[in-house]
PDB file of C-alpha atoms in Angstrom:
ATOM      1  CA  UNK A   1     -14.012  14.532  37.587  1.00 50.00           C
ATOM      2  CA  UNK A   2     -11.926  17.416  36.269  1.00 51.00           C
ATOM      3  CA  UNK A   3      -8.329  17.813  37.337  1.00 54.00           C
ATOM      4  CA  UNK A   4      -7.395  21.443  37.938  1.00 56.00           C
ATOM      5  CA  UNK A   5      -3.661  22.072  38.164  1.00 53.00           C
ATOM      6  CA  UNK A   6      -2.806  25.499  39.537  1.00 50.00           C
ATOM      7  CA  UNK A   7       0.956  25.104  39.302  1.00 52.00           C
ATOM      8  CA  UNK A   8       2.582  22.872  36.720  1.00 46.00           C
ATOM      9  CA  UNK A   9       5.320  20.580  37.929  1.00 48.00           C
ATOM     10  CA  UNK A  10       8.623  21.490  36.302  1.00 43.00           C
ATOM     11  CA  UNK A  11      11.644  19.344  35.637  1.00 34.00           C
ATOM     12  CA  UNK A  12      13.860  18.923  38.676  1.00 35.00           C
ATOM     13  CA  UNK A  13      16.781  20.664  36.994  1.00 33.00           C
ATOM     14  CA  UNK A  14      14.631  23.711  36.203  1.00 40.00           C
ATOM     15  CA  UNK A  15      13.256  23.775  39.747  1.00 41.00           C
ATOM     16  CA  UNK A  16      16.732  23.751  41.270  1.00 42.00           C
ATOM     17  CA  UNK A  17      17.888  26.500  38.921  1.00 41.00           C
ATOM     18  CA  UNK A  18      14.823  28.565  39.783  1.00 45.00           C
ATOM     19  CA  UNK A  19      15.420  28.100  43.503  1.00 45.00           C
ATOM     20  CA  UNK A  20      19.075  29.136  43.176  1.00 43.00           C
ATOM     21  CA  UNK A  21      18.071  32.277  41.272  1.00 41.00           C
ATOM     22  CA  UNK A  22      15.478  33.121  43.922  1.00 44.00           C
ATOM     23  CA  UNK A  23      17.990  32.620  46.710  1.00 44.00           C
ATOM     24  CA  UNK A  24      20.495  34.896  44.972  1.00 43.00           C
ATOM     25  CA  UNK A  25      17.774  37.485  44.455  1.00 43.00           C
ATOM     26  CA  UNK A  26      16.873  37.403  48.140  1.00 43.00           C
ATOM     27  CA  UNK A  27      20.531  37.660  49.071  1.00 40.00           C
ATOM     28  CA  UNK A  28      21.181  40.607  46.784  1.00 38.00           C
ATOM     29  CA  UNK A  29      17.898  42.500  46.989  1.00 39.00           C
ATOM     30  CA  UNK A  30      16.146  41.187  50.103  1.00 45.00           C
ATOM     31  CA  UNK A  31      19.015  41.641  52.505  1.00 46.00           C
ATOM     32  CA  UNK A  32      20.819  44.759  51.254  1.00 48.00           C
ATOM     33  CA  UNK A  33      18.186  47.330  50.333  1.00 58.00           C
ATOM     34  CA  UNK A  34      19.076  50.829  49.268  1.00 60.00           C
ATOM     35  CA  UNK A  35      15.572  52.235  49.774  1.00 76.00           C
ATOM     36  CA  UNK A  36      15.001  51.108  53.352  1.00 84.00           C
ATOM     37  CA  UNK A  37      13.380  54.020  55.130  1.00 86.00           C
ATOM     38  CA  UNK A  38      10.649  54.643  57.688  1.00 87.00           C
ATOM     39  CA  UNK A  39       7.754  56.858  56.655  1.00 83.00           C
ATOM     40  CA  UNK A  40       7.470  59.559  59.300  1.00 82.00           C
ATOM     41  CA  UNK A  41       3.681  59.562  58.815  1.00 83.00           C
ATOM     42  CA  UNK A  42       3.445  55.842  59.637  1.00 88.00           C
ATOM     43  CA  UNK A  43       2.892  56.401  63.341  1.00 91.00           C
ATOM     44  CA  UNK A  44       1.823  53.631  65.736  1.00 95.00           C
ATOM     45  CA  UNK A  45       1.602  53.566  69.531  1.00 93.00           C
ATOM     46  CA  UNK A  46       2.134  49.809  70.024  1.00 97.00           C
ATOM     47  CA  UNK A  47       2.049  46.529  68.101  1.00 98.00           C
ATOM     48  CA  UNK A  48       1.041  42.934  68.808  1.00 98.00           C
ATOM     49  CA  UNK A  49       2.438  40.107  66.689  1.00 98.00           C
ATOM     50  CA  UNK A  50       1.199  36.678  65.644  1.00 98.00           C
ATOM     51  CA  UNK A  51       3.748  34.498  63.847  1.00 98.00           C
ATOM     52  CA  UNK A  52       4.076  30.968  62.502  1.00 96.00           C
ATOM     53  CA  UNK A  53       5.800  28.878  59.839  1.00 96.00           C
ATOM     54  CA  UNK A  54       4.178  28.414  56.418  1.00 94.00           C
ATOM     55  CA  UNK A  55       4.716  25.707  53.817  1.00 94.00           C
ATOM     56  CA  UNK A  56       1.916  26.110  51.269  1.00 91.00           C
ATOM     57  CA  UNK A  57       1.361  28.886  48.759  1.00 83.00           C
ATOM     58  CA  UNK A  58       3.784  31.170  46.974  1.00 82.00           C
ATOM     59  CA  UNK A  59       7.141  31.899  48.523  1.00 82.00           C
ATOM     60  CA  UNK A  60       8.220  28.442  49.665  1.00 86.00           C
ATOM     61  CA  UNK A  61       8.924  27.578  53.310  1.00 92.00           C
ATOM     62  CA  UNK A  62       8.954  30.764  55.324  1.00 96.00           C
ATOM     63  CA  UNK A  63       8.257  32.516  58.577  1.00 97.00           C
ATOM     64  CA  UNK A  64       5.051  34.541  58.472  1.00 96.00           C
ATOM     65  CA  UNK A  65       4.599  37.535  60.754  1.00 98.00           C
ATOM     66  CA  UNK A  66       1.279  39.341  61.267  1.00 98.00           C
ATOM     67  CA  UNK A  67       1.540  42.614  63.159  1.00 98.00           C
ATOM     68  CA  UNK A  68      -1.445  44.509  64.527  1.00 98.00           C
ATOM     69  CA  UNK A  69      -1.638  47.975  65.985  1.00 97.00           C
ATOM     70  CA  UNK A  70      -3.326  47.849  69.374  1.00 96.00           C
ATOM     71  CA  UNK A  71      -5.390  50.964  68.723  1.00 94.00           C
ATOM     72  CA  UNK A  72      -8.654  50.860  66.747  1.00 92.00           C
ATOM     73  CA  UNK A  73      -9.704  53.370  64.088  1.00 93.00           C
ATOM     74  CA  UNK A  74     -12.762  54.203  62.015  1.00 91.00           C
ATOM     75  CA  UNK A  75     -10.654  53.747  58.874  1.00 93.00           C
ATOM     76  CA  UNK A  76      -8.931  50.564  57.743  1.00 94.00           C
ATOM     77  CA  UNK A  77      -5.126  50.889  57.586  1.00 96.00           C
ATOM     78  CA  UNK A  78      -2.634  48.499  56.028  1.00 97.00           C
ATOM     79  CA  UNK A  79       0.743  48.406  57.743  1.00 97.00           C
ATOM     80  CA  UNK A  80       3.586  47.903  55.275  1.00 97.00           C
ATOM     81  CA  UNK A  81       6.732  46.280  56.682  1.00 97.00           C
ATOM     82  CA  UNK A  82      10.125  45.721  55.112  1.00 96.00           C
ATOM     83  CA  UNK A  83      13.210  43.876  56.327  1.00 97.00           C
ATOM     84  CA  UNK A  84      16.875  43.271  55.686  1.00 97.00           C
ATOM     85  CA  UNK A  85      19.326  40.729  57.053  1.00 97.00           C
ATOM     86  CA  UNK A  86      22.893  41.783  57.765  1.00 97.00           C
ATOM     87  CA  UNK A  87      24.945  39.148  59.546  1.00 97.00           C
ATOM     88  CA  UNK A  88      23.304  38.478  62.910  1.00 97.00           C
ATOM     89  CA  UNK A  89      20.893  41.399  62.600  1.00 98.00           C
ATOM     90  CA  UNK A  90      17.378  41.207  61.161  1.00 98.00           C
ATOM     91  CA  UNK A  91      16.028  44.733  60.873  1.00 98.00           C
ATOM     92  CA  UNK A  92      12.278  45.152  60.374  1.00 98.00           C
ATOM     93  CA  UNK A  93      10.835  48.587  59.705  1.00 97.00           C
ATOM     94  CA  UNK A  94       7.326  49.975  59.442  1.00 96.00           C
ATOM     95  CA  UNK A  95       7.784  51.493  56.010  1.00 95.00           C
ATOM     96  CA  UNK A  96       4.263  52.811  55.445  1.00 95.00           C
ATOM     97  CA  UNK A  97       0.715  52.996  56.775  1.00 96.00           C
ATOM     98  CA  UNK A  98      -1.846  52.986  53.962  1.00 96.00           C
ATOM     99  CA  UNK A  99      -5.369  54.321  54.505  1.00 95.00           C
ATOM    100  CA  UNK A 100      -7.917  52.054  52.790  1.00 95.00           C
ATOM    101  CA  UNK A 101     -11.010  54.015  53.766  1.00 94.00           C
ATOM    102  CA  UNK A 102     -13.808  53.312  56.220  1.00 93.00           C
ATOM    103  CA  UNK A 103     -13.885  50.007  58.095  1.00 91.00           C
ATOM    104  CA  UNK A 104     -16.533  47.457  57.252  1.00 83.00           C
ATOM    105  CA  UNK A 105     -19.516  46.892  59.496  1.00 75.00           C
ATOM    106  CA  UNK A 106     -18.887  43.885  61.740  1.00 67.00           C
ATOM    107  CA  UNK A 107     -21.010  43.279  64.857  1.00 65.00           C
ATOM    108  CA  UNK A 108     -18.931  42.991  68.033  1.00 63.00           C
ATOM    109  CA  UNK A 109     -19.742  42.066  71.661  1.00 63.00           C
ATOM    110  CA  UNK A 110     -19.255  45.674  72.789  1.00 62.00           C
ATOM    111  CA  UNK A 111     -21.663  46.960  70.197  1.00 57.00           C
ATOM    112  CA  UNK A 112     -19.033  49.024  68.360  1.00 58.00           C
ATOM    113  CA  UNK A 113     -19.154  47.759  64.789  1.00 64.00           C
ATOM    114  CA  UNK A 114     -17.294  50.447  62.882  1.00 72.00           C
ATOM    115  CA  UNK A 115     -13.737  50.267  64.254  1.00 87.00           C
ATOM    116  CA  UNK A 116     -10.834  48.083  63.094  1.00 91.00           C
ATOM    117  CA  UNK A 117      -7.161  47.577  63.884  1.00 94.00           C
ATOM    118  CA  UNK A 118      -4.393  48.335  61.388  1.00 96.00           C
ATOM    119  CA  UNK A 119      -2.466  45.215  60.389  1.00 97.00           C
ATOM    120  CA  UNK A 120       0.299  44.069  58.062  1.00 97.00           C
ATOM    121  CA  UNK A 121       2.236  40.946  57.047  1.00 96.00           C
ATOM    122  CA  UNK A 122       5.903  40.140  56.624  1.00 96.00           C
ATOM    123  CA  UNK A 123       7.464  36.959  55.209  1.00 97.00           C
ATOM    124  CA  UNK A 124      11.062  35.754  55.630  1.00 97.00           C
ATOM    125  CA  UNK A 125      12.131  32.616  53.689  1.00 95.00           C
ATOM    126  CA  UNK A 126      13.689  30.172  56.125  1.00 92.00           C
ATOM    127  CA  UNK A 127      16.532  29.401  53.710  1.00 93.00           C
ATOM    128  CA  UNK A 128      17.849  32.878  54.522  1.00 96.00           C
ATOM    129  CA  UNK A 129      18.288  31.969  58.190  1.00 97.00           C
ATOM    130  CA  UNK A 130      21.122  29.860  59.607  1.00 97.00           C
ATOM    131  CA  UNK A 131      21.080  27.998  62.914  1.00 97.00           C
ATOM    132  CA  UNK A 132      22.258  30.793  65.178  1.00 97.00           C
ATOM    133  CA  UNK A 133      21.121  33.715  67.335  1.00 98.00           C
ATOM    134  CA  UNK A 134      19.787  36.826  65.612  1.00 98.00           C
ATOM    135  CA  UNK A 135      18.962  40.256  66.934  1.00 98.00           C
ATOM    136  CA  UNK A 136      15.545  41.247  65.573  1.00 98.00           C
ATOM    137  CA  UNK A 137      15.374  45.028  65.494  1.00 98.00           C
ATOM    138  CA  UNK A 138      11.829  46.335  65.045  1.00 98.00           C
ATOM    139  CA  UNK A 139      11.845  50.008  64.093  1.00 97.00           C
ATOM    140  CA  UNK A 140       8.933  52.386  63.708  1.00 96.00           C
ATOM    141  CA  UNK A 141       8.845  56.171  63.671  1.00 94.00           C
ATOM    142  CA  UNK A 142       7.777  56.062  67.339  1.00 94.00           C
ATOM    143  CA  UNK A 143       9.872  53.300  68.936  1.00 96.00           C
ATOM    144  CA  UNK A 144      12.581  50.657  68.500  1.00 97.00           C
ATOM    145  CA  UNK A 145      12.593  47.222  70.177  1.00 98.00           C
ATOM    146  CA  UNK A 146      15.418  44.661  69.978  1.00 98.00           C
ATOM    147  CA  UNK A 147      14.427  41.011  70.469  1.00 98.00           C
ATOM    148  CA  UNK A 148      16.380  37.761  70.200  1.00 98.00           C
ATOM    149  CA  UNK A 149      15.531  35.070  67.637  1.00 98.00           C
ATOM    150  CA  UNK A 150      17.263  31.698  67.995  1.00 98.00           C
ATOM    151  CA  UNK A 151      17.070  29.401  64.971  1.00 98.00           C
ATOM    152  CA  UNK A 152      17.339  25.721  65.902  1.00 97.00           C
ATOM    153  CA  UNK A 153      17.118  22.728  63.587  1.00 95.00           C
ATOM    154  CA  UNK A 154      13.539  22.020  64.673  1.00 96.00           C
ATOM    155  CA  UNK A 155      12.209  25.283  66.104  1.00 97.00           C
ATOM    156  CA  UNK A 156      12.422  29.074  66.258  1.00 98.00           C
ATOM    157  CA  UNK A 157      12.554  30.792  69.665  1.00 98.00           C
ATOM    158  CA  UNK A 158      11.723  34.489  69.998  1.00 98.00           C
ATOM    159  CA  UNK A 159      12.464  36.428  73.185  1.00 98.00           C
ATOM    160  CA  UNK A 160      10.926  39.898  73.317  1.00 98.00           C
ATOM    161  CA  UNK A 161      12.042  42.084  76.219  1.00 98.00           C
ATOM    162  CA  UNK A 162       9.339  43.422  78.513  1.00 97.00           C
ATOM    163  CA  UNK A 163       8.174  46.722  77.072  1.00 98.00           C
ATOM    164  CA  UNK A 164       5.044  48.779  76.406  1.00 97.00           C
ATOM    165  CA  UNK A 165       5.268  48.912  72.616  1.00 98.00           C
ATOM    166  CA  UNK A 166       5.704  45.419  71.193  1.00 98.00           C
ATOM    167  CA  UNK A 167       4.542  41.969  72.312  1.00 98.00           C
ATOM    168  CA  UNK A 168       3.598  38.477  71.149  1.00 98.00           C
ATOM    169  CA  UNK A 169       1.894  35.622  72.968  1.00 97.00           C
ATOM    170  CA  UNK A 170       3.871  33.126  70.854  1.00 98.00           C
ATOM    171  CA  UNK A 171       7.423  32.389  71.970  1.00 98.00           C
ATOM    172  CA  UNK A 172       8.233  29.293  69.881  1.00 98.00           C
ATOM    173  CA  UNK A 173       7.325  28.199  66.351  1.00 97.00           C
ATOM    174  CA  UNK A 174       7.942  24.699  65.001  1.00 97.00           C
ATOM    175  CA  UNK A 175       8.608  24.278  61.263  1.00 96.00           C
ATOM    176  CA  UNK A 176       7.218  21.047  59.886  1.00 95.00           C
ATOM    177  CA  UNK A 177      10.040  18.605  58.928  1.00 94.00           C
ATOM    178  CA  UNK A 178      10.911  18.305  55.256  1.00 93.00           C
ATOM    179  CA  UNK A 179       9.987  15.447  52.915  1.00 95.00           C
ATOM    180  CA  UNK A 180       6.827  14.299  54.674  1.00 97.00           C
ATOM    181  CA  UNK A 181       3.662  13.070  52.985  1.00 98.00           C
ATOM    182  CA  UNK A 182       0.592  13.437  55.186  1.00 98.00           C
ATOM    183  CA  UNK A 183      -3.153  13.734  54.892  1.00 97.00           C
ATOM    184  CA  UNK A 184      -6.397  11.805  55.154  1.00 97.00           C
ATOM    185  CA  UNK A 185      -8.611   9.250  53.478  1.00 98.00           C
ATOM    186  CA  UNK A 186     -12.195  10.144  54.350  1.00 98.00           C
ATOM    187  CA  UNK A 187     -15.171   7.903  53.609  1.00 97.00           C
ATOM    188  CA  UNK A 188     -18.604   6.834  54.782  1.00 96.00           C
ATOM    189  CA  UNK A 189     -19.439   3.178  55.360  1.00 95.00           C
ATOM    190  CA  UNK A 190     -17.254   0.470  56.837  1.00 93.00           C
ATOM    191  CA  UNK A 191     -17.498  -1.396  53.545  1.00 94.00           C
ATOM    192  CA  UNK A 192     -14.980   1.100  52.121  1.00 95.00           C
ATOM    193  CA  UNK A 193     -12.366   0.430  54.809  1.00 96.00           C
ATOM    194  CA  UNK A 194     -10.515  -2.197  52.781  1.00 96.00           C
ATOM    195  CA  UNK A 195     -10.251   0.138  49.768  1.00 97.00           C
ATOM    196  CA  UNK A 196      -8.757   2.827  52.016  1.00 97.00           C
ATOM    197  CA  UNK A 197      -6.295   0.344  53.505  1.00 97.00           C
ATOM    198  CA  UNK A 198      -5.355  -0.836  50.014  1.00 97.00           C
ATOM    199  CA  UNK A 199      -4.484   2.732  48.992  1.00 98.00           C
ATOM    200  CA  UNK A 200      -2.278   3.219  52.055  1.00 97.00           C
ATOM    201  CA  UNK A 201      -0.517  -0.108  51.465  1.00 97.00           C
ATOM    202  CA  UNK A 202       0.155   0.768  47.816  1.00 97.00           C
ATOM    203  CA  UNK A 203       1.710   4.071  48.897  1.00 97.00           C
ATOM    204  CA  UNK A 204       4.249   2.084  50.903  1.00 96.00           C
ATOM    205  CA  UNK A 205       4.769  -0.291  47.990  1.00 96.00           C
ATOM    206  CA  UNK A 206       5.878   2.572  45.690  1.00 95.00           C
ATOM    207  CA  UNK A 207       8.420   3.986  48.123  1.00 94.00           C
ATOM    208  CA  UNK A 208       6.685   5.935  50.891  1.00 96.00           C
ATOM    209  CA  UNK A 209       7.641   4.826  54.393  1.00 96.00           C
ATOM    210  CA  UNK A 210       5.636   5.099  57.625  1.00 96.00           C
ATOM    211  CA  UNK A 211       7.227   7.534  60.046  1.00 97.00           C
ATOM    212  CA  UNK A 212       6.596   9.642  63.135  1.00 97.00           C
ATOM    213  CA  UNK A 213       7.479  13.171  64.194  1.00 97.00           C
ATOM    214  CA  UNK A 214       7.873  14.926  67.551  1.00 96.00           C
ATOM    215  CA  UNK A 215       4.568  15.847  69.153  1.00 95.00           C
ATOM    216  CA  UNK A 216       5.062  19.541  68.450  1.00 96.00           C
ATOM    217  CA  UNK A 217       2.220  21.989  67.729  1.00 94.00           C
ATOM    218  CA  UNK A 218       2.900  22.187  63.994  1.00 95.00           C
ATOM    219  CA  UNK A 219       0.667  24.510  62.031  1.00 91.00           C
ATOM    220  CA  UNK A 220      -0.167  22.027  59.262  1.00 91.00           C
ATOM    221  CA  UNK A 221       0.125  18.665  61.024  1.00 93.00           C
ATOM    222  CA  UNK A 222      -1.191  17.181  64.256  1.00 93.00           C
ATOM    223  CA  UNK A 223      -0.106  13.865  65.773  1.00 95.00           C
ATOM    224  CA  UNK A 224      -0.618  11.943  68.987  1.00 95.00           C
ATOM    225  CA  UNK A 225       1.790  11.710  71.882  1.00 95.00           C
ATOM    226  CA  UNK A 226       3.655   8.926  70.061  1.00 96.00           C
ATOM    227  CA  UNK A 227       4.224  11.187  67.063  1.00 96.00           C
ATOM    228  CA  UNK A 228       1.903   9.208  64.799  1.00 97.00           C
ATOM    229  CA  UNK A 229      -1.350  10.345  63.155  1.00 96.00           C
ATOM    230  CA  UNK A 230      -4.676   9.607  64.832  1.00 95.00           C
ATOM    231  CA  UNK A 231      -7.662   8.176  62.949  1.00 96.00           C
ATOM    232  CA  UNK A 232     -11.097   9.596  63.757  1.00 96.00           C
ATOM    233  CA  UNK A 233     -14.593   8.175  63.417  1.00 96.00           C
ATOM    234  CA  UNK A 234     -18.020   9.744  63.919  1.00 96.00           C
ATOM    235  CA  UNK A 235     -21.671   8.763  63.661  1.00 95.00           C
ATOM    236  CA  UNK A 236     -23.433   7.346  61.891  1.00 95.00           C
ATOM    237  CA  UNK A 237     -20.675   5.554  59.919  1.00 95.00           C
ATOM    238  CA  UNK A 238     -17.973   8.052  58.919  1.00 96.00           C
ATOM    239  CA  UNK A 239     -14.238   7.509  59.004  1.00 97.00           C
ATOM    240  CA  UNK A 240     -11.020   9.494  58.597  1.00 97.00           C
ATOM    241  CA  UNK A 241      -7.862   7.420  58.200  1.00 97.00           C
ATOM    242  CA  UNK A 242      -4.784   9.621  58.499  1.00 97.00           C
ATOM    243  CA  UNK A 243      -1.381   8.992  56.972  1.00 97.00           C
ATOM    244  CA  UNK A 244       2.153  10.174  57.752  1.00 98.00           C
ATOM    245  CA  UNK A 245       4.934   8.909  55.496  1.00 97.00           C
ATOM    246  CA  UNK A 246       8.512   9.745  54.664  1.00 97.00           C
ATOM    247  CA  UNK A 247       8.755  10.911  51.059  1.00 93.00           C
ATOM    248  CA  UNK A 248      11.393   8.613  49.611  1.00 83.00           C
ATOM    249  CA  UNK A 249       9.287   8.743  46.460  1.00 80.00           C
ATOM    250  CA  UNK A 250       7.805  11.620  44.447  1.00 92.00           C
ATOM    251  CA  UNK A 251       4.593  13.491  45.350  1.00 96.00           C
ATOM    252  CA  UNK A 252       3.354  13.133  41.783  1.00 96.00           C
ATOM    253  CA  UNK A 253       3.455   9.342  42.166  1.00 96.00           C
ATOM    254  CA  UNK A 254       1.295   9.607  45.286  1.00 97.00           C
ATOM    255  CA  UNK A 255      -1.164  11.827  43.420  1.00 97.00           C
ATOM    256  CA  UNK A 256      -1.367   9.445  40.448  1.00 97.00           C
ATOM    257  CA  UNK A 257      -2.062   6.546  42.813  1.00 97.00           C
ATOM    258  CA  UNK A 258      -4.694   8.604  44.633  1.00 98.00           C
ATOM    259  CA  UNK A 259      -6.449   9.324  41.324  1.00 97.00           C
ATOM    260  CA  UNK A 260      -6.667   5.604  40.594  1.00 97.00           C
ATOM    261  CA  UNK A 261      -8.199   4.737  43.954  1.00 97.00           C
ATOM    262  CA  UNK A 262     -10.446   7.802  43.871  1.00 97.00           C
ATOM    263  CA  UNK A 263     -11.969   6.662  40.567  1.00 96.00           C
ATOM    264  CA  UNK A 264     -12.404   3.060  41.722  1.00 95.00           C
ATOM    265  CA  UNK A 265     -13.803   3.537  45.236  1.00 95.00           C
ATOM    266  CA  UNK A 266     -16.004   5.870  47.256  1.00 96.00           C
ATOM    267  CA  UNK A 267     -13.060   7.625  48.901  1.00 97.00           C
ATOM    268  CA  UNK A 268     -12.151  11.263  49.436  1.00 98.00           C
ATOM    269  CA  UNK A 269      -8.362  11.627  49.514  1.00 98.00           C
ATOM    270  CA  UNK A 270      -6.418  14.658  50.779  1.00 98.00           C
ATOM    271  CA  UNK A 271      -2.637  14.636  50.334  1.00 98.00           C
ATOM    272  CA  UNK A 272      -0.055  17.207  51.430  1.00 97.00           C
ATOM    273  CA  UNK A 273       3.719  17.317  51.440  1.00 97.00           C
ATOM    274  CA  UNK A 274       5.804  19.329  53.867  1.00 95.00           C
ATOM    275  CA  UNK A 275       7.622  20.664  50.785  1.00 93.00           C
ATOM    276  CA  UNK A 276       4.488  22.543  49.695  1.00 94.00           C
ATOM    277  CA  UNK A 277       2.596  20.133  47.404  1.00 95.00           C
ATOM    278  CA  UNK A 278      -1.094  19.498  47.933  1.00 96.00           C
ATOM    279  CA  UNK A 279      -3.865  17.490  46.265  1.00 97.00           C
ATOM    280  CA  UNK A 280      -7.531  17.300  47.215  1.00 97.00           C
ATOM    281  CA  UNK A 281      -9.679  14.604  45.634  1.00 98.00           C
ATOM    282  CA  UNK A 282     -13.286  15.133  46.699  1.00 97.00           C
ATOM    283  CA  UNK A 283     -16.460  13.440  45.474  1.00 96.00           C
ATOM    284  CA  UNK A 284     -18.278  16.769  45.802  1.00 94.00           C
ATOM    285  CA  UNK A 285     -15.607  19.283  44.714  1.00 94.00           C
ATOM    286  CA  UNK A 286     -13.607  17.280  42.162  1.00 96.00           C
ATOM    287  CA  UNK A 287      -9.829  17.054  41.965  1.00 97.00           C
ATOM    288  CA  UNK A 288      -7.480  19.947  42.656  1.00 96.00           C
ATOM    289  CA  UNK A 289      -3.703  19.625  42.731  1.00 96.00           C
ATOM    290  CA  UNK A 290      -1.046  22.257  43.347  1.00 94.00           C
ATOM    291  CA  UNK A 291       2.642  21.477  43.139  1.00 92.00           C
ATOM    292  CA  UNK A 292       5.273  23.325  45.129  1.00 88.00           C
ATOM    293  CA  UNK A 293       7.383  25.887  43.304  1.00 73.00           C
TER     294      UNK A 293
END
């Protein structure tokens, strides 16, 4: 199998330096912007928001906001949002509304297949937010709504006042705890059970420790009521053994161990860290690993 590495792992010292530089850049440029204006042509009647907490991909751990205009159009529009943080105020503006031409043809239950809703994304790194209350001020050319965001150690609470212009069905988002290793060992045939168990036992032997987390609705991780992962099995003879470990060791060590067991047994191994690392070792797709920035 071929190993494809999308992001090379850097030395720890270089990673810390890079993170410090990024944080300073966010502080200087992300929170005190000179060109922070609303385009008067970016008009919207009302917005609906979906939001969650991301770990994987570029940008590190962050809050992700998706905002949709409630009105549909024949053309596809991209909503462009910008933000700045000043003390206890997080100001978000609709900076632009870009016309991308006619919507694609997508069949819908109502038979109207040529309309689509304008949408846009916004990302705020969670290392820019302290544990405190923030006023979130959403500004467009047409309206302004002030909501309250409370940052706790283990959750984010958003209270939007009752209004006709801005809403979200999500009130609380739970960031996944740091320094967790989680994932699955998937295989067919009970004869491979011992090889899967051996891999999990060796993970503990090199410094990973079994753990549990609150039974919160995390985006990337699901557990049972006791906070521990749940194995699944399905016919005719398929098995998914899940793992949840504290990362007192390095993700690269877990990946190296997974490669060894992957080459020696008929196992598919999927590993993720709550710091943003991920490795997928599949008998059909090969090996893909991506290290966190």
